[in-house]
Short mmCIF file of C-alpha atoms in Angstrom, two decimals:
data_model
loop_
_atom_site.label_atom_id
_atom_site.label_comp_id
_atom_site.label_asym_id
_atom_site.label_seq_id
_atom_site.Cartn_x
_atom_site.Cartn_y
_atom_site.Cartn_z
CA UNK I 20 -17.29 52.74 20.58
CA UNK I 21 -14.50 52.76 22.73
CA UNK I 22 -11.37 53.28 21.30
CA UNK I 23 -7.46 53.59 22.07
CA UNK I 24 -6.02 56.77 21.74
CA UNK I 25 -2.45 57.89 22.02
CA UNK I 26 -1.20 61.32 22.21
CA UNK I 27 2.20 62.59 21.76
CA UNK I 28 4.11 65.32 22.91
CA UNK I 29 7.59 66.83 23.90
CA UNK I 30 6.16 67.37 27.53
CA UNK I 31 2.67 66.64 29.49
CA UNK I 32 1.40 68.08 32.56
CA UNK I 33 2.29 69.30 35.32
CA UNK I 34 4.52 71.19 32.81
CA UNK I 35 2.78 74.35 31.60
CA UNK I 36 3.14 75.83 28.27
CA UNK I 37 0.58 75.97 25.08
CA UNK I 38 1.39 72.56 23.76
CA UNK I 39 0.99 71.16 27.00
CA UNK I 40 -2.27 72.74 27.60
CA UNK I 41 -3.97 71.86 24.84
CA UNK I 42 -2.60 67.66 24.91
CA UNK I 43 -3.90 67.73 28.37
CA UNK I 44 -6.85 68.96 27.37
CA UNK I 45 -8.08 66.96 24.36
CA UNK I 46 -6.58 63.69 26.59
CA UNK I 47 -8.50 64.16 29.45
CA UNK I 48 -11.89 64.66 27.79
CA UNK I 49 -11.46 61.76 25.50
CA UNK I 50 -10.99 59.52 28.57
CA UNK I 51 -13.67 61.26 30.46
CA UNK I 52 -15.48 59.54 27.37
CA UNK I 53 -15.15 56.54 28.30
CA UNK I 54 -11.78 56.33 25.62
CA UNK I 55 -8.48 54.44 26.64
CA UNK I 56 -6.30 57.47 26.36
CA UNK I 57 -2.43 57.28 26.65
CA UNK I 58 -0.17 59.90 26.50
CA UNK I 59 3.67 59.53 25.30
CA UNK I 60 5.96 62.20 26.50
CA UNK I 61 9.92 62.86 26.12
CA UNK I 62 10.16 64.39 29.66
CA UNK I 63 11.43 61.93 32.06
CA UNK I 64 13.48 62.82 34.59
CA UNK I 65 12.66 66.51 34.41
CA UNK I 66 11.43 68.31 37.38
CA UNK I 67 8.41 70.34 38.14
CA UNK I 68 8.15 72.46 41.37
CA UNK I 69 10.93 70.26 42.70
CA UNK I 70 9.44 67.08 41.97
CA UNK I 71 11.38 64.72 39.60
CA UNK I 72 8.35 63.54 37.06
CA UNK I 73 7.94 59.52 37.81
CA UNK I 74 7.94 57.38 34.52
CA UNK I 75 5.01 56.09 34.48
CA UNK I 76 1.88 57.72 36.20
CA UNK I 77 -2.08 58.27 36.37
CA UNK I 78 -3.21 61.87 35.61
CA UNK I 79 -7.10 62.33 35.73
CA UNK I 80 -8.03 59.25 33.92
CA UNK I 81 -5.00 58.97 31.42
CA UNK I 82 -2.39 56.95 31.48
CA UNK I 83 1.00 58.98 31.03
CA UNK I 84 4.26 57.06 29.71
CA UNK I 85 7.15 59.49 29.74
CA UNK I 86 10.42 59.05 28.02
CA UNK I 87 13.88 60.24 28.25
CA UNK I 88 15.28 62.98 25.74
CA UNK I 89 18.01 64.83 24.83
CA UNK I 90 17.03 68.48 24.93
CA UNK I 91 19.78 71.13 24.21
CA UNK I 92 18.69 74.30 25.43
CA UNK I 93 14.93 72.76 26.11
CA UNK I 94 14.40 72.35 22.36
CA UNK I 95 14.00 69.64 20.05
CA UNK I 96 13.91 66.66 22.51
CA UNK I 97 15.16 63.71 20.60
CA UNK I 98 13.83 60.76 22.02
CA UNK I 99 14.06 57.69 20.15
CA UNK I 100 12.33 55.82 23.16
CA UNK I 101 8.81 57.47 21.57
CA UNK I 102 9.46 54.59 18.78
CA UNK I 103 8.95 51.99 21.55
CA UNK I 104 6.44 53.41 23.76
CA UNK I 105 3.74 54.19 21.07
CA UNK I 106 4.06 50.58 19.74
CA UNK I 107 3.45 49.21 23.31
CA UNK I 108 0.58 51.10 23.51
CA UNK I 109 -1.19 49.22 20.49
CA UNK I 110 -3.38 51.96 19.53
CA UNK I 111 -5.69 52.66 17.51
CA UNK I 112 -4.93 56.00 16.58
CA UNK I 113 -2.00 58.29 17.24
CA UNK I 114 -2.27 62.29 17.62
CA UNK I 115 1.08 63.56 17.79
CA UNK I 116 1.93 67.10 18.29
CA UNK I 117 4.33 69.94 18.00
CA UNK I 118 6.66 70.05 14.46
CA UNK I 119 9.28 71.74 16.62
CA UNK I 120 10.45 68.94 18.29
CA UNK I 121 11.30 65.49 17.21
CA UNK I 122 8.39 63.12 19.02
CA UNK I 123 6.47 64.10 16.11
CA UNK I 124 8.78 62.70 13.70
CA UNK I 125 9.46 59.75 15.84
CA UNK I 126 5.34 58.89 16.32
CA UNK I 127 5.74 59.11 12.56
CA UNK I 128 7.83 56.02 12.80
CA UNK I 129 6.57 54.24 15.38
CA UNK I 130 2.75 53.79 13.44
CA UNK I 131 2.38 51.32 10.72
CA UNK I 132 0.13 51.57 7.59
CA UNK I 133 -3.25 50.69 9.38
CA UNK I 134 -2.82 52.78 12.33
CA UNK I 135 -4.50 56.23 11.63
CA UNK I 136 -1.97 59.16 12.34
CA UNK I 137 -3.10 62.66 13.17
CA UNK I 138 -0.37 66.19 13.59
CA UNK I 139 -0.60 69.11 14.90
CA UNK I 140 1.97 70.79 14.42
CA UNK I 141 1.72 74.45 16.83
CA UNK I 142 3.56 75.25 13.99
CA UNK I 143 5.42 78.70 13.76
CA UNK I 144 8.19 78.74 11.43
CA UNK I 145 11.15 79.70 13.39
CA UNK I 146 12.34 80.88 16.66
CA UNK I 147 14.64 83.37 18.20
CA UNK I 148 17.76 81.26 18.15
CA UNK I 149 20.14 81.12 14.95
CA UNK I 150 20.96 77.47 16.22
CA UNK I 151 17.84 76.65 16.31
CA UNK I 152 17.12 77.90 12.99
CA UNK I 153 19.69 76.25 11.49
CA UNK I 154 18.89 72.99 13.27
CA UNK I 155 15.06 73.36 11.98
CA UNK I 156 16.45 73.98 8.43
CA UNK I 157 18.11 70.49 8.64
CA UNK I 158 15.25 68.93 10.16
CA UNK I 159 12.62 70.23 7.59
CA UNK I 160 12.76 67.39 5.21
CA UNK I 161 11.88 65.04 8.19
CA UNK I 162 9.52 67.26 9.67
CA UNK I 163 8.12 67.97 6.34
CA UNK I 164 7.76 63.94 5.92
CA UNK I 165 6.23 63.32 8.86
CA UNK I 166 3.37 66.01 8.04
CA UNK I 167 2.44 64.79 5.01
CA UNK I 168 2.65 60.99 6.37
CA UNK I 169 -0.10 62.22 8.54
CA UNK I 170 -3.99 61.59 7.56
CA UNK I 171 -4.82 64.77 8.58
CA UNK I 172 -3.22 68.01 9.67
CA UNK I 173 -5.10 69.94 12.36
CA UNK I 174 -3.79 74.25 12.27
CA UNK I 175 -4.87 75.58 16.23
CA UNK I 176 -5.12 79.34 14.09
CA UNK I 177 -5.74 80.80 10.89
CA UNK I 178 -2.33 81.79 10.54
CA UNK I 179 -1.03 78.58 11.25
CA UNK I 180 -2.86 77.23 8.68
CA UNK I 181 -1.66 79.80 5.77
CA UNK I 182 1.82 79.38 6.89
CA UNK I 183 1.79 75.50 6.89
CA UNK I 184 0.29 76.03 3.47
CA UNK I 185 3.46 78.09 1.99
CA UNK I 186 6.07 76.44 3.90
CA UNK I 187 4.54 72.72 3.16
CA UNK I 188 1.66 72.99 0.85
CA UNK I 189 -0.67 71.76 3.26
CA UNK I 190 -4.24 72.01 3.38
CA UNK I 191 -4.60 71.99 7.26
CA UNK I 192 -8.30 72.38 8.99
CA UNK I 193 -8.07 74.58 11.43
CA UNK I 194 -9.67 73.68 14.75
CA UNK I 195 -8.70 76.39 17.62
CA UNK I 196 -7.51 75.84 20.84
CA UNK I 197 -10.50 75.86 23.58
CA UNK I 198 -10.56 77.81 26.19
CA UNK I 199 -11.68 76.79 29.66
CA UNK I 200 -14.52 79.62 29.43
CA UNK I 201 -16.08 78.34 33.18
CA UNK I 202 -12.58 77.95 34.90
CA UNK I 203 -11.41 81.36 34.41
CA UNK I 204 -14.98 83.31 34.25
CA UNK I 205 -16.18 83.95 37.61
CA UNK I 206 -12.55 83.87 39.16
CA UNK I 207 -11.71 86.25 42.39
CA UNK I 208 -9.28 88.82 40.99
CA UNK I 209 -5.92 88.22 43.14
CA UNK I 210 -4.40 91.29 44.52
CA UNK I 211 -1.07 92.17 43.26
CA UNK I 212 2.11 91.93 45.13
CA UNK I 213 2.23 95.58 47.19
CA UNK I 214 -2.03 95.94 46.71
CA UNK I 215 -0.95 98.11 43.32
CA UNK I 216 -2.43 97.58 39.78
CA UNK I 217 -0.29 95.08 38.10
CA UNK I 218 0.06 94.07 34.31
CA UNK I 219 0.50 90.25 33.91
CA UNK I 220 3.15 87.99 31.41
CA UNK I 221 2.52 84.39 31.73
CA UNK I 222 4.68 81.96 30.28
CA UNK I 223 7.84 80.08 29.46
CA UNK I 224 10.92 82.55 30.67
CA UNK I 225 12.64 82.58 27.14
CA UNK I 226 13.97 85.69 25.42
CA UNK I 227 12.01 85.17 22.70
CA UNK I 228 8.54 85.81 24.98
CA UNK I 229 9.57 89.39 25.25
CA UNK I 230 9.07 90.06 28.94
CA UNK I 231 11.61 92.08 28.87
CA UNK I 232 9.94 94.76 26.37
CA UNK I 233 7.05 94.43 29.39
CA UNK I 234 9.80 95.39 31.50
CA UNK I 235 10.88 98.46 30.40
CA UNK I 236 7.91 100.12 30.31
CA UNK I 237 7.14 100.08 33.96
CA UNK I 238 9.42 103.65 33.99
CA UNK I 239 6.70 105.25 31.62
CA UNK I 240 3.36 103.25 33.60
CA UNK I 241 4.45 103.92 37.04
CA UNK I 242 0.58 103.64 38.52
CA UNK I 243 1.54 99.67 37.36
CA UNK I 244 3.44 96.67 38.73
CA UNK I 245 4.07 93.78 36.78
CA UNK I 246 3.86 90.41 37.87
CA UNK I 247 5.25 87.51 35.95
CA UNK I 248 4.14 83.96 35.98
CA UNK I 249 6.43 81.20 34.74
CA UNK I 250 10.35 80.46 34.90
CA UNK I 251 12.68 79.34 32.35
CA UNK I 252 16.40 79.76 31.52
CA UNK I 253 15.82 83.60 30.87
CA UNK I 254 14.85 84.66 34.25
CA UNK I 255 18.61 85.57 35.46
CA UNK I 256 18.33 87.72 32.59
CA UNK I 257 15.38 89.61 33.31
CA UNK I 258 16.00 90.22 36.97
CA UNK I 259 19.28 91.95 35.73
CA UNK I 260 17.10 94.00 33.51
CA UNK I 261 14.53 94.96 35.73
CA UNK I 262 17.30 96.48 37.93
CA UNK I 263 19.13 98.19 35.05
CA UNK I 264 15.65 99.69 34.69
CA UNK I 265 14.96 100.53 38.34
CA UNK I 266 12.00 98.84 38.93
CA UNK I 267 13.32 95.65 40.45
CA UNK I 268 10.97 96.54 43.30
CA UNK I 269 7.91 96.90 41.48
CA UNK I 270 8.63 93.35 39.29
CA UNK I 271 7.68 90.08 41.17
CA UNK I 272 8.61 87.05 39.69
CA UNK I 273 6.03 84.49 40.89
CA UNK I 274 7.70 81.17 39.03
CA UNK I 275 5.38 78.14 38.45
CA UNK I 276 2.05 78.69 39.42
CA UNK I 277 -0.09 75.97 40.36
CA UNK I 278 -2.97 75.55 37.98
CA UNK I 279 -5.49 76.72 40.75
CA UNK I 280 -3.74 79.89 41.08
CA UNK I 281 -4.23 81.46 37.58
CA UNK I 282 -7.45 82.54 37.19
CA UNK I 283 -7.24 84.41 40.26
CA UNK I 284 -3.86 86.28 38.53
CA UNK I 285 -5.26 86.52 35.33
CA UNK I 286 -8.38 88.44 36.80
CA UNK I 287 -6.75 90.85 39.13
CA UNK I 288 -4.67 92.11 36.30
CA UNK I 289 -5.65 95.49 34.45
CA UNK I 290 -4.56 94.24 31.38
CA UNK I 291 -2.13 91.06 30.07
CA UNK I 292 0.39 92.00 28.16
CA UNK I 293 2.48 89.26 25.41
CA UNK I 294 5.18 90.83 23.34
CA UNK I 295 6.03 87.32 22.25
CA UNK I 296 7.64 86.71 19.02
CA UNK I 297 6.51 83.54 17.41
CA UNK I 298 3.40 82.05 18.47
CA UNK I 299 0.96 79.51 16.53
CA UNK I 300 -2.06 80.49 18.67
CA UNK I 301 -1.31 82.47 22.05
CA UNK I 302 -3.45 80.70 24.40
CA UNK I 303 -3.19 82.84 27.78
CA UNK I 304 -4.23 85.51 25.45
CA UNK I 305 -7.26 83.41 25.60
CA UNK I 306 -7.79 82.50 28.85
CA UNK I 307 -6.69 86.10 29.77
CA UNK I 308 -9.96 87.59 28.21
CA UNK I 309 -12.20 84.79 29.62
CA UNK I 310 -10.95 86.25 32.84
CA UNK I 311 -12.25 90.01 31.95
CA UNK I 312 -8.97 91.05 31.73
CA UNK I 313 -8.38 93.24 28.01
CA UNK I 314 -4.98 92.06 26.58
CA UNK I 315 -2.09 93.82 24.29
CA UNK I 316 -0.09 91.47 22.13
CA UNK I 317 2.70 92.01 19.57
CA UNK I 318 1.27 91.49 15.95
CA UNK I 319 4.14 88.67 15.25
CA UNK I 320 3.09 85.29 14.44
CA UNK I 321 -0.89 84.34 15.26
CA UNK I 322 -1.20 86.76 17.90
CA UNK I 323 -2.23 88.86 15.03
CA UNK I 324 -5.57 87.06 14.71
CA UNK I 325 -6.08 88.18 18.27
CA UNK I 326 -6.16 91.70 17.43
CA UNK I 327 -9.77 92.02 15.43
CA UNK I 328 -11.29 91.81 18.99
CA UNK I 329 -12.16 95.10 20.76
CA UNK I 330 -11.02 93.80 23.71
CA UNK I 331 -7.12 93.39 22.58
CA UNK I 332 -4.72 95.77 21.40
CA UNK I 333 -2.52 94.99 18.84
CA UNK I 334 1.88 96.89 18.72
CA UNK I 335 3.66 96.98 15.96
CA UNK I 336 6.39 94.01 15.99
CA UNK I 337 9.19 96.29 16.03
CA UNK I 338 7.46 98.97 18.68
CA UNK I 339 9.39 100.55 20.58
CA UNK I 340 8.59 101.14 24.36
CA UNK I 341 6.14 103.96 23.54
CA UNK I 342 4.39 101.76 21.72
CA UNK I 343 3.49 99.19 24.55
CA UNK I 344 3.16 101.98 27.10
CA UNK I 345 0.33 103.32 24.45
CA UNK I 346 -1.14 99.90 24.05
CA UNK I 347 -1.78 99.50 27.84
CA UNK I 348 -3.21 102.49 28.20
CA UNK I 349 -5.41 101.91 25.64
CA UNK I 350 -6.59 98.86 26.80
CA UNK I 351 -6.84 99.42 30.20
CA UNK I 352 -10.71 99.68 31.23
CA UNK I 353 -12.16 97.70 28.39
CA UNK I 354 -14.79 95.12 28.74
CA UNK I 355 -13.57 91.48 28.18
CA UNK I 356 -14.47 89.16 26.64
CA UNK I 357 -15.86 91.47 24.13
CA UNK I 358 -16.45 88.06 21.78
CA UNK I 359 -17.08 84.59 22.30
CA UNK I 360 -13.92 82.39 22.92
CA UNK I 361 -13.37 79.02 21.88
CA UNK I 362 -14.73 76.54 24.27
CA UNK I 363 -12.85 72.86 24.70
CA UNK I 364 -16.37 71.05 24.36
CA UNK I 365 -16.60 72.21 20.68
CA UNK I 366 -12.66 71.58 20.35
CA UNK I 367 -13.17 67.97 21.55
CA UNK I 368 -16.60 67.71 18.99
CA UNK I 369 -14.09 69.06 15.78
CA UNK I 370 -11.23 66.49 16.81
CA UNK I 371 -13.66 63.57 17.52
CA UNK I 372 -15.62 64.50 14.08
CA UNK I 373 -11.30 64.05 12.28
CA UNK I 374 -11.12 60.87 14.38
CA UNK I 375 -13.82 59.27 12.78
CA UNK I 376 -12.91 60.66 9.47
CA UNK I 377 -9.46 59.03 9.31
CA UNK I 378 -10.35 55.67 11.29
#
């Protein structure tokens, strides 16, 4: 039966990030069903790759209604407008996302008592900014409303799911994020930037991603280049420390690379490195191992659920330089993926099986 389904989110495609990932995902293999799939999203008037997002647009079968938000410092994103645009939509059930910023809450509002409502929170606790923690701390009562309005409550990791159960008392199911296995698996390894071995950060250029810990190990792992993928407001920041360091030449920041371009990068690395701080799943961990490359992630947040796998090695959260430099050269050479990853189709079964359940 087809139905209509609307998804909600702080930002959609071509914006890159987790969140954004996994929305695009779930939305554009629901209306490669044969489902009416529209996603809301409080990003209008933002640009990607120089191109100011249009309101209203067609992405691979879904139709995408963006909004206008108020975003200090890229957070948050209060957009009443969500209100509006998910009762235009008339749908028949609503999947919003992300506790961290407001569209959830605001999807909350926007469905009445017949319209089934499904969260999913990517929920991590805090963040790396003592504003932002404070503004969370006021927001937790909505938040926390909004998550139990919900008919079900979907965890993307283990330790989402026990820390949604102490900060909320929820009983979330946990269904992973996929991985797109075939897209990354037989990829061409790209070459790095001088024809050296390079490490790889991909991601959101935020302090709280921890490139800068990848940074400063390059003195130590001078057979290594590093190459990072992604901007953001940190990146002034992180040039400046890359020359403090002296290895401004061996650094290349690549920016926003297209979607076509990663697998490529992910499989030329010799090992991807994330010393991010909070995370509710760590998906280019993910796709990182899909493309053979062996990972080392911080054990902060769910990356820790990462580190069971031979093929990733887990730092201390408070390492110290040595610590990473050890990691990579531990890692370096191992066979990845050394377990099955999470693939979308069974992603998209688990989500359609909750769909059903609450409609």
């Amino acid at each position: 039966m087809t139905v209509d389904l609307c998804y909600v989110t702080s930002r959609y495609r071509p914006h890159t990030g987790g969140v954004e990932t996994h929305v695009a995902e779930l939305a554009t293999r629901f209306a490669d069903r044969g489902h009416r799939v529209t996603v809301v999203s409080a990003d209008r008037g933002t640009r990607v790759d120089g191109r100011r997002l249009p309101p209203r647009e067609r992405r691979d079968g879904v139709r995408v209604r963006r909004v206008r938000a108020v975003a200090p410092g890229g957070a948050f994103h209060v957009a009443p407008g969500v209100v509006r645009a998910v009762r235009r939509t008339g749908p028949d059930l609503v999947h919003a996302h992300n506790y961290h910023s407001l569209p959830l809450a605001f999807a909350t509002l926007a469905v009445d008592a017949d319209t089934p409502l499904v969260a999913t929170p990517h929920y991590h606790g805090e963040s790396a900014s003592g504003l932002r923690d404070r503004l969370l701390a006021i927001y937790r009562p909505l938040g926390g409303w909004a998550l139990h309005r919900a008919d079900a409550v979907l965890a993307v990791s283990e330790w989402e799911a026990r820390r949604l159960a102490t900060d909320f008392g929820l009983d979330a199911r946990v269904v992973p994020n996929g991985i797109g296995v075939d897209r990354f698996r037989d990829a061409e390894p790209a070459p790095g930037p001088s024809d050296r071995p390079y490490l790889l950060c991909v991601g959101r250029l935020e302090r709280y991603k921890g490139v800068q810990r990848v940074i400063r190990t390059l003195p130590d792992l001078p057979e290594y280049d590093l190459v990072v993928a992604g901007d953001g407001p940190f990146r002034d920041d992180l040039e400046r420390i890359a020359c403090e360091a002296g290895v401004a030449d061996r650094v290349e920041f690549a920016g926003f690379v297209p979607d076509a371009a990663l697998p490529g990068l992910y499989a030329g690395a010799a090992a991807y490195v994330t010393m991010s701080s909070f995370e509710a799943y760590g998906i280019t961990v993910g796709e990182a191992l899909a493309a053979g490359t062996p990972c080392v992630v911080r054990e902060a947040g769910a990356l820790v659920d990462w580190t069971d796998r031979a093929d990733c090695v887990g730092v201390p959260g408070e390492a110290g330089v040595e610590d990473v430099v050890a990691g990579v050269r531990e890692v370096v050479g191992r066979e990845a993926p050394s377990d099955p990853l999470p693939m979308w189709q069974d992603v998209v079964e688990d989500v359609s099986a909750v769909y059903e359940a609450v409609g």
